[in-house]
Short mmCIF file of C-alpha atoms and ligand atoms in Angstrom, two decimals:
data_model
loop_
_atom_site.label_atom_id
_atom_site.label_comp_id
_atom_site.label_asym_id
_atom_site.label_seq_id
_atom_site.Cartn_x
_atom_site.Cartn_y
_atom_site.Cartn_z
CA MET A 1 157.94 65.07 140.26
CA ARG A 2 159.03 63.06 137.24
CA VAL A 3 158.61 63.97 133.59
CA ILE A 4 158.17 60.76 131.60
CA LEU A 5 157.75 60.75 127.86
CA HIS A 6 156.57 57.84 125.75
CA MET A 7 157.04 57.83 122.01
CA ASP A 8 155.39 55.33 119.67
CA MET A 9 155.84 55.46 115.91
CA ASP A 10 152.72 55.63 113.75
CA ALA A 11 151.80 52.53 111.69
CA PHE A 12 155.48 51.66 111.92
CA TYR A 13 156.06 48.95 109.27
CA ALA A 14 153.50 50.43 106.87
CA ALA A 15 154.89 53.94 107.28
CA ILE A 16 158.38 52.69 106.39
CA GLU A 17 156.99 51.05 103.25
CA GLN A 18 155.18 54.26 102.29
CA ARG A 19 158.31 56.28 102.90
CA ASP A 20 160.43 53.95 100.76
CA ASP A 21 157.92 53.91 97.90
CA PRO A 22 156.24 57.33 97.62
CA SER A 23 153.63 55.93 95.21
CA LEU A 24 152.11 54.23 98.29
CA LYS A 25 151.58 57.51 100.15
CA GLY A 26 147.92 58.20 100.86
CA LYS A 27 146.95 54.61 99.98
CA PRO A 28 145.76 51.79 102.23
CA VAL A 29 148.81 49.61 102.83
CA ILE A 30 148.82 46.36 104.78
CA VAL A 31 152.06 44.72 105.91
CA GLY A 32 151.83 41.10 106.93
CA GLY A 33 151.74 37.44 106.01
CA SER A 34 150.45 35.81 102.88
CA ARG A 35 147.08 36.70 101.36
CA LYS A 36 145.59 33.30 102.07
CA ARG A 37 146.77 32.32 105.50
CA GLY A 38 148.79 35.09 107.11
CA VAL A 39 147.85 37.76 109.63
CA VAL A 40 148.14 41.54 109.46
CA SER A 41 151.23 42.95 111.17
CA THR A 42 150.04 46.49 110.72
CA ALA A 43 147.97 48.68 108.44
CA SER A 44 148.52 52.25 107.30
CA TYR A 45 146.12 54.84 108.66
CA GLU A 46 144.35 54.89 105.28
CA ALA A 47 143.39 51.22 105.77
CA ARG A 48 142.25 51.51 109.37
CA PRO A 49 138.81 53.10 108.77
CA PHE A 50 137.92 49.85 106.94
CA GLY A 51 138.47 47.92 110.16
CA VAL A 52 141.91 46.57 109.29
CA HIS A 53 144.23 46.18 112.27
CA SER A 54 147.17 44.18 113.62
CA ALA A 55 146.58 40.44 114.19
CA LEU A 56 143.52 40.33 111.90
CA PRO A 57 143.64 37.36 109.49
CA MET A 58 144.79 38.64 106.13
CA ALA A 59 141.86 37.09 104.24
CA GLN A 60 139.44 39.00 106.41
CA ALA A 61 141.45 42.21 106.06
CA LEU A 62 141.21 41.96 102.29
CA ARG A 63 137.47 41.39 102.41
CA ARG A 64 137.21 44.61 104.42
CA CYS A 65 139.60 46.57 102.22
CA PRO A 66 140.08 44.83 98.86
CA GLN A 67 141.90 47.77 97.31
CA ALA A 68 144.73 47.63 99.88
CA VAL A 69 148.32 47.08 98.77
CA VAL A 70 149.70 44.08 100.67
CA LEU A 71 153.42 43.90 101.37
CA PRO A 72 155.55 41.28 103.12
CA VAL A 73 157.32 41.96 106.40
CA ARG A 74 160.94 43.15 105.95
CA MET A 75 162.06 42.64 109.49
CA LYS A 76 165.77 43.35 109.05
CA HIS A 77 165.01 46.63 107.37
CA TYR A 78 162.59 47.72 110.11
CA ALA A 79 165.13 46.76 112.76
CA GLN A 80 167.66 49.05 111.12
CA VAL A 81 165.20 51.94 111.16
CA SER A 82 164.43 51.16 114.78
CA ARG A 83 168.10 51.47 115.72
CA LYS A 84 168.20 54.91 114.11
CA ILE A 85 165.17 56.03 116.09
CA MET A 86 166.63 54.77 119.37
CA ALA A 87 169.90 56.56 118.64
CA VAL A 88 168.01 59.84 118.25
CA LEU A 89 166.14 59.23 121.51
CA ASP A 90 169.43 58.46 123.27
CA SER A 91 170.63 61.96 122.38
CA PHE A 92 167.77 63.46 124.44
CA SER A 93 168.13 61.53 127.68
CA PRO A 94 170.49 59.09 129.37
CA LEU A 95 167.39 57.22 130.54
CA VAL A 96 165.80 55.64 127.49
CA GLU A 97 163.94 52.35 127.74
CA PRO A 98 162.94 50.81 124.42
CA LEU A 99 159.80 48.69 124.76
CA SER A 100 159.70 47.34 121.25
CA GLY A 101 161.08 48.33 117.88
CA ASP A 102 158.91 51.39 117.59
CA GLU A 103 158.36 52.67 121.10
CA ALA A 104 160.36 53.81 124.09
CA PHE A 105 160.11 55.63 127.39
CA LEU A 106 162.36 58.59 128.11
CA ASP A 107 162.84 60.00 131.57
CA MET A 108 163.11 63.75 130.93
CA THR A 109 163.00 64.84 134.57
CA GLY A 110 165.05 67.99 135.06
CA SER A 111 165.63 68.48 131.33
CA HIS A 112 163.49 71.60 130.96
CA HIS A 113 166.66 73.74 131.18
CA LEU A 114 167.82 72.08 127.99
CA PHE A 115 164.65 71.50 126.05
CA GLY A 116 161.98 73.76 127.53
CA ALA A 117 158.50 72.78 128.72
CA PRO A 118 157.38 69.15 128.22
CA ASP A 119 155.39 69.85 125.06
CA GLU A 120 158.40 71.64 123.55
CA MET A 121 160.56 68.63 124.47
CA ALA A 122 158.07 66.38 122.71
CA ARG A 123 158.09 68.55 119.62
CA ALA A 124 161.91 68.64 119.55
CA ILE A 125 162.10 64.85 119.84
CA LYS A 126 159.48 64.27 117.17
CA ASN A 127 161.27 66.67 114.83
CA ALA A 128 164.64 65.03 115.40
CA VAL A 129 163.18 61.57 114.66
CA LEU A 130 161.44 62.94 111.58
CA GLU A 131 164.66 64.50 110.36
CA ALA A 132 166.66 61.30 110.88
CA THR A 133 164.13 58.83 109.49
CA ALA A 134 161.36 60.77 107.68
CA LEU A 135 158.87 58.98 109.94
CA ALA A 136 156.27 60.32 112.34
CA GLY A 137 155.39 59.14 115.80
CA SER A 138 153.12 60.15 118.64
CA VAL A 139 154.19 61.25 122.08
CA GLY A 140 152.61 61.14 125.52
CA ILE A 141 153.97 63.09 128.47
CA ALA A 142 153.05 62.51 132.10
CA THR A 143 154.41 61.94 135.57
CA ASN A 144 154.60 58.15 135.20
CA LYS A 145 155.06 55.42 132.63
CA PHE A 146 151.52 54.10 132.59
CA LEU A 147 150.04 57.55 131.95
CA ALA A 148 152.67 58.52 129.37
CA LYS A 149 152.06 55.35 127.37
CA LEU A 150 148.33 55.73 127.58
CA ALA A 151 148.61 59.37 126.49
CA SER A 152 150.74 58.62 123.44
CA GLU A 153 147.81 56.63 121.99
CA LEU A 154 145.21 59.32 122.45
CA ASP A 155 146.13 61.59 119.57
CA LYS A 156 147.51 59.22 116.95
CA PRO A 157 148.91 59.70 114.35
CA ASP A 158 151.45 62.49 114.70
CA GLY A 159 150.13 63.79 118.01
CA ILE A 160 151.38 65.09 121.34
CA THR A 161 149.32 64.53 124.48
CA TRP A 162 150.42 66.09 127.73
CA VAL A 163 148.59 64.84 130.82
CA PRO A 164 148.35 67.96 132.98
CA PHE A 165 150.49 67.54 136.09
CA GLY A 166 148.37 67.29 139.20
CA ARG A 167 145.20 66.54 137.23
CA GLU A 168 146.09 62.98 136.25
CA ARG A 169 143.13 61.24 137.86
CA ALA A 170 140.55 63.52 136.32
CA PHE A 171 142.24 63.15 132.95
CA ILE A 172 141.98 59.36 132.85
CA ALA A 173 138.67 58.95 134.69
CA PRO A 174 136.43 59.06 131.58
CA LEU A 175 138.54 56.55 129.60
CA PRO A 176 137.34 52.94 129.17
CA ILE A 177 138.86 50.31 131.48
CA SER A 178 140.49 48.58 128.50
CA LYS A 179 143.07 51.39 128.60
CA LEU A 180 144.39 50.12 131.93
CA TRP A 181 147.71 48.38 131.46
CA GLY A 182 147.20 44.63 131.78
CA VAL A 183 143.44 44.65 131.15
CA GLY A 184 142.88 42.43 128.12
CA PRO A 185 139.50 41.47 126.64
CA LYS A 186 138.89 38.79 129.28
CA ALA A 187 139.58 41.03 132.27
CA ALA A 188 137.62 43.84 130.61
CA GLY A 189 134.58 41.55 130.39
CA ARG A 190 134.87 40.67 134.07
CA LEU A 191 135.15 44.35 135.03
CA GLN A 192 132.09 45.21 132.94
CA GLU A 193 130.15 42.51 134.80
CA LEU A 194 131.10 44.21 138.04
CA GLY A 195 129.73 47.49 136.71
CA LEU A 196 133.14 49.01 136.13
CA ALA A 197 133.18 50.56 132.66
CA ARG A 198 135.47 53.56 133.03
CA ILE A 199 138.79 54.11 134.74
CA GLY A 200 137.10 56.56 137.11
CA ASP A 201 134.75 53.77 138.30
CA VAL A 202 137.76 51.68 139.32
CA ALA A 203 139.45 54.63 141.04
CA VAL A 204 136.51 55.21 143.38
CA ALA A 205 135.73 51.53 143.98
CA ASP A 206 136.48 50.07 147.39
CA PRO A 207 139.95 48.50 147.20
CA GLY A 208 138.96 45.67 149.56
CA TRP A 209 136.02 44.75 147.34
CA LEU A 210 138.19 44.94 144.21
CA HIS A 211 140.70 42.59 145.81
CA GLN A 212 137.96 40.22 146.86
CA GLU A 213 136.49 40.10 143.35
CA LEU A 214 139.66 40.18 141.28
CA GLY A 215 142.53 39.19 143.53
CA SER A 216 145.84 40.84 142.79
CA LEU A 217 144.56 42.22 139.47
CA GLY A 218 142.17 44.30 141.59
CA ASP A 219 145.07 45.81 143.56
CA HIS A 220 146.99 46.48 140.39
CA ILE A 221 144.22 48.26 138.50
CA HIS A 222 143.15 50.23 141.55
CA ALA A 223 146.67 51.68 141.75
CA LEU A 224 146.72 52.48 138.03
CA ALA A 225 143.23 54.02 138.05
CA ARG A 226 144.41 56.33 140.81
CA ALA A 227 147.22 57.31 138.45
CA THR A 228 149.97 55.74 140.53
CA ASP A 229 152.72 53.80 138.84
CA ILE A 230 156.06 53.72 140.53
CA ARG A 231 157.96 51.85 137.84
CA GLU A 232 161.12 53.62 136.81
CA VAL A 233 162.49 54.13 133.35
CA VAL A 234 165.29 51.61 133.32
CA CYS A 235 168.45 53.61 132.98
CA GLY A 236 170.95 53.83 130.17
CA ARG A 237 172.13 50.25 130.51
CA LYS A 238 170.50 47.62 128.38
CA ARG A 239 167.11 46.62 129.62
CA LYS A 240 167.64 43.44 131.56
CA SER A 241 165.49 40.43 131.02
CA VAL A 242 165.44 36.73 131.61
CA GLY A 243 163.99 34.76 128.74
CA SER A 244 163.53 31.30 127.43
CA GLU A 245 162.28 30.25 124.06
CA ARG A 246 162.18 27.16 121.96
CA THR A 247 162.08 26.64 118.25
CA LEU A 248 159.83 23.64 117.78
CA GLU A 249 160.66 20.61 115.70
CA ASN A 250 157.17 20.63 114.25
CA ASP A 251 154.88 23.62 113.87
CA ILE A 252 152.02 23.85 116.30
CA SER A 253 148.78 25.80 116.34
CA GLY A 254 145.82 26.32 118.64
CA GLN A 255 145.58 27.62 122.16
CA ARG A 256 146.06 24.30 123.97
CA ALA A 257 149.33 23.50 122.23
CA VAL A 258 150.67 27.03 122.64
CA GLU A 259 149.80 27.01 126.33
CA ARG A 260 151.60 23.74 126.89
CA HIS A 261 154.84 25.14 125.51
CA LEU A 262 154.35 28.48 127.18
CA ARG A 263 153.98 26.85 130.58
CA ARG A 264 157.28 25.07 130.07
CA GLN A 265 159.06 28.30 129.10
CA CYS A 266 157.59 30.10 132.10
CA GLU A 267 158.95 27.37 134.36
CA ARG A 268 162.40 27.86 132.89
CA VAL A 269 162.23 31.63 133.25
CA ALA A 270 161.06 31.37 136.85
CA ARG A 271 163.89 29.02 137.68
CA GLU A 272 166.44 31.35 136.14
CA LEU A 273 164.98 34.30 138.09
CA ARG A 274 165.35 32.39 141.33
CA ARG A 275 168.88 31.33 140.44
CA LYS A 276 169.81 34.99 139.88
CA ASN A 277 167.86 36.07 142.95
CA LEU A 278 165.65 38.42 140.93
CA LYS A 279 161.95 39.10 140.72
CA ALA A 280 160.09 40.37 137.66
CA ARG A 281 157.25 42.82 137.30
CA VAL A 282 156.46 42.23 133.62
CA VAL A 283 156.09 39.10 131.54
CA ARG A 284 156.36 38.89 127.77
CA VAL A 285 155.00 36.22 125.44
CA LYS A 286 156.63 35.59 122.08
CA LEU A 287 155.34 33.61 119.13
CA ARG A 288 157.02 33.24 115.78
CA TYR A 289 154.80 32.31 112.84
CA SER A 290 156.13 29.78 110.36
CA GLN A 291 154.69 31.22 107.19
CA THR A 292 155.81 34.80 107.64
CA PHE A 293 158.68 34.19 110.05
CA GLN A 294 157.17 37.10 111.92
CA LEU A 295 157.71 37.51 115.65
CA ALA A 296 154.74 38.73 117.66
CA THR A 297 155.16 39.75 121.29
CA ARG A 298 152.82 40.90 124.04
CA ASP A 299 153.77 42.34 127.42
CA GLY A 300 151.72 42.38 130.57
CA PRO A 301 152.26 43.45 134.16
CA LEU A 302 152.53 40.76 136.79
CA PRO A 303 150.16 41.21 139.72
CA MET A 304 153.21 41.43 141.96
CA ALA A 305 156.96 41.24 141.57
CA CYS A 306 157.48 37.49 141.41
CA ASP A 307 159.75 34.60 140.54
CA ASP A 308 157.30 31.70 140.47
CA SER A 309 156.11 29.98 137.35
CA ALA A 310 152.43 29.86 138.33
CA THR A 311 152.15 33.65 138.43
CA LEU A 312 154.26 34.11 135.30
CA PHE A 313 152.19 31.58 133.43
CA SER A 314 148.76 32.81 134.44
CA THR A 315 149.62 36.35 133.31
CA ALA A 316 151.29 35.10 130.12
CA GLN A 317 148.25 32.97 129.38
CA GLY A 318 146.04 36.05 129.59
CA LEU A 319 148.19 37.78 126.98
CA LEU A 320 147.55 35.00 124.46
CA ASN A 321 144.05 36.39 123.87
CA ARG A 322 145.66 39.16 121.96
CA LEU A 323 147.69 36.93 119.64
CA GLU A 324 146.81 34.91 116.58
CA MET A 325 147.09 31.21 117.47
CA ASP A 326 145.49 29.48 114.49
CA ALA A 327 148.35 30.08 112.07
CA PRO A 328 151.26 27.59 112.25
CA ILE A 329 153.72 28.58 114.98
CA ARG A 330 157.39 27.61 115.06
CA LEU A 331 158.60 29.23 118.25
CA VAL A 332 157.10 29.87 121.67
CA GLY A 333 158.91 31.98 124.22
CA ALA A 334 158.48 33.79 127.51
CA ALA A 335 160.58 36.50 129.06
CA ALA A 336 160.55 38.41 132.33
CA TYR A 337 161.25 42.14 132.45
CA ASP A 338 161.41 45.00 134.94
CA LEU A 339 163.63 42.94 137.17
CA CYS A 340 164.38 43.87 140.72
CA GLU A 341 166.07 42.35 143.70
CA PRO A 342 163.69 40.90 146.26
CA GLY A 343 164.43 43.76 148.69
CA GLN A 344 163.03 46.25 146.20
CA ALA A 345 159.87 44.27 145.69
CA ILE A 346 157.84 45.63 148.56
CA GLN A 347 154.61 45.08 146.65
CA ALA A 348 155.23 41.37 146.57
CA ASP A 349 154.92 41.19 150.33
CA LEU A 350 151.85 43.38 150.44
CA PHE A 351 149.91 41.33 147.95
CA ALA A 352 151.46 37.91 148.36
CA GLN A 353 148.82 35.23 148.19
CA PRO A 354 149.13 32.09 150.29
CA ARG A 355 148.67 29.82 147.27
CA ALA A 356 151.47 31.45 145.28
CA GLU A 357 153.68 31.23 148.36
CA LYS A 358 153.05 27.53 148.73
CA HIS A 359 153.71 26.90 145.10
CA LEU A 360 156.91 28.89 145.28
CA LYS A 361 158.18 26.77 148.15
CA LEU A 362 157.63 23.72 146.03
CA GLU A 363 159.48 25.26 143.10
CA ARG A 364 162.42 26.19 145.32
CA THR A 365 162.63 22.60 146.53
CA LEU A 366 162.63 21.42 142.92
CA ASP A 367 165.42 23.90 142.13
CA LYS A 368 167.54 22.26 144.79
CA ILE A 369 166.83 18.80 143.45
CA ARG A 370 167.76 19.92 139.94
CA GLU A 371 170.95 21.52 141.20
CA ARG A 372 171.99 18.20 142.68
CA PHE A 373 170.82 15.80 140.05
CA GLY A 374 170.77 17.86 136.84
CA ASP A 375 167.74 18.32 134.67
CA LYS A 376 167.33 15.79 131.94
CA LEU A 377 163.91 17.12 131.09
CA GLN A 378 165.22 20.39 129.79
CA ARG A 379 167.61 19.02 127.23
CA GLY A 380 167.13 20.37 123.73
CA ALA A 381 165.57 23.67 124.65
CA SER A 382 167.37 26.88 123.74
CA ASP A 383 167.76 29.85 126.02
CA GLU A 384 167.77 33.51 125.17
CA ASP A 385 169.59 36.46 126.76
P1 LIG B 1 152.33 49.14 117.11
O1 LIG B 1 153.05 50.32 117.65
O2 LIG B 1 151.37 48.43 118.00
O3 LIG B 1 151.50 49.54 115.81
P2 LIG B 1 151.88 50.55 114.66
O4 LIG B 1 153.13 51.29 114.93
O5 LIG B 1 151.86 49.81 113.36
O6 LIG B 1 150.63 51.52 114.65
P3 LIG B 1 150.27 52.66 115.73
O7 LIG B 1 150.27 53.94 114.97
O8 LIG B 1 148.91 52.27 116.21
O9 LIG B 1 151.30 52.60 116.79
O10 LIG B 1 153.36 48.06 116.61
C1 LIG B 1 154.58 48.41 115.97
C2 LIG B 1 154.89 47.41 114.87
O11 LIG B 1 154.94 46.10 115.40
C3 LIG B 1 153.85 47.39 113.78
O12 LIG B 1 154.09 48.35 112.77
C4 LIG B 1 153.94 45.98 113.28
C5 LIG B 1 154.41 45.17 114.46
N1 LIG B 1 153.28 44.41 115.03
C6 LIG B 1 153.09 43.09 114.61
O13 LIG B 1 153.87 42.56 113.83
N2 LIG B 1 152.02 42.41 115.10
C7 LIG B 1 151.13 42.96 115.98
O14 LIG B 1 150.15 42.30 116.37
C8 LIG B 1 151.33 44.33 116.41
C9 LIG B 1 150.38 44.99 117.36
C10 LIG B 1 152.43 45.00 115.90
MG1 LIG B 2 153.43 52.19 116.80
#
């Protein structure tokens, strides 16, 4: 049995600002873009009861909470703090997987000899981070990544939630389906229509019917609702990814334009995956806003380990719902994570859909053509990683 811990810092950017300027402590603080046209990056817990949250247009945030102190994003500074946090986490386990600047998974299996029971481990880690950075975070502990991440959100801020081993399914059953990894607002609406409101409803639903109604998303959420998630914490080494992004000559905005660029980046990522003979289980979307220079990212699980652009793009497209697209955007990117070699990707074969297979064949043929004749179309784009 594994012991997986997920730590996520509380109101990360805003908490750093409050730490650096004690006169802001206890006050509603919003970090984000300009007052007129920007979006909220995050809000301190004092601002949240007013309905202020990440990705909300700043103008709206200020109508909801006019007394808030608004501060610009100091990305370099936050990145420095993030490195400190990760260094502390590294001292607790050789298996630490940062997910973003303020959160990471730790595989603590077998560490009870060193740090005691899981809740004591969590307390020790929180204390060490607090000592090093004067910042608080929340921790979830469980037997897999999905549950640990879900748990870390349940008692925010400054909480520890331990999902009792062996009682995982009962623990998550009453939670709303939106807590399932990969279920955005669109998918949540579809699930509601099917009469599935809570995680427990999905767990007891017939898997054949779920697949029929939802395709591979049905398989995916059925596994999660039954508290199974076999993804490993990616060990010590740097988390591998394949990414492609492009800084645009002219700013764009609006869903259609973003999707056009995103599709192109997904094609490039898929091609690189195939070249390296890898498949991915997670896709990430990246947008950088022109006015604030802020980078926003969203991750989502792929319905199966894959290396075709159609699957990457359809999942990436779903993630856009959770990003601001009306503000001017200067960069669009996609990246693939949780990489594995095709042999490891048993799920891909189980759930492979004929259409994806056909499309993949076509993409492989195109790869060969590009190998022989070069790819004039791609000139000018910049790669990452
Ligand atoms: P989160 O961990 O999602 O949020 P948070 O740490 O501010 O608050 P919570 O206590 O709920 O965890 O994101 C970490 C940082 O990433 C956040 O402080 C600001 C940045 N961010 C954005 O810039 N845009 C976004 O849309 C989100 C969600 C986060
Ligand atoms: Mg956080």
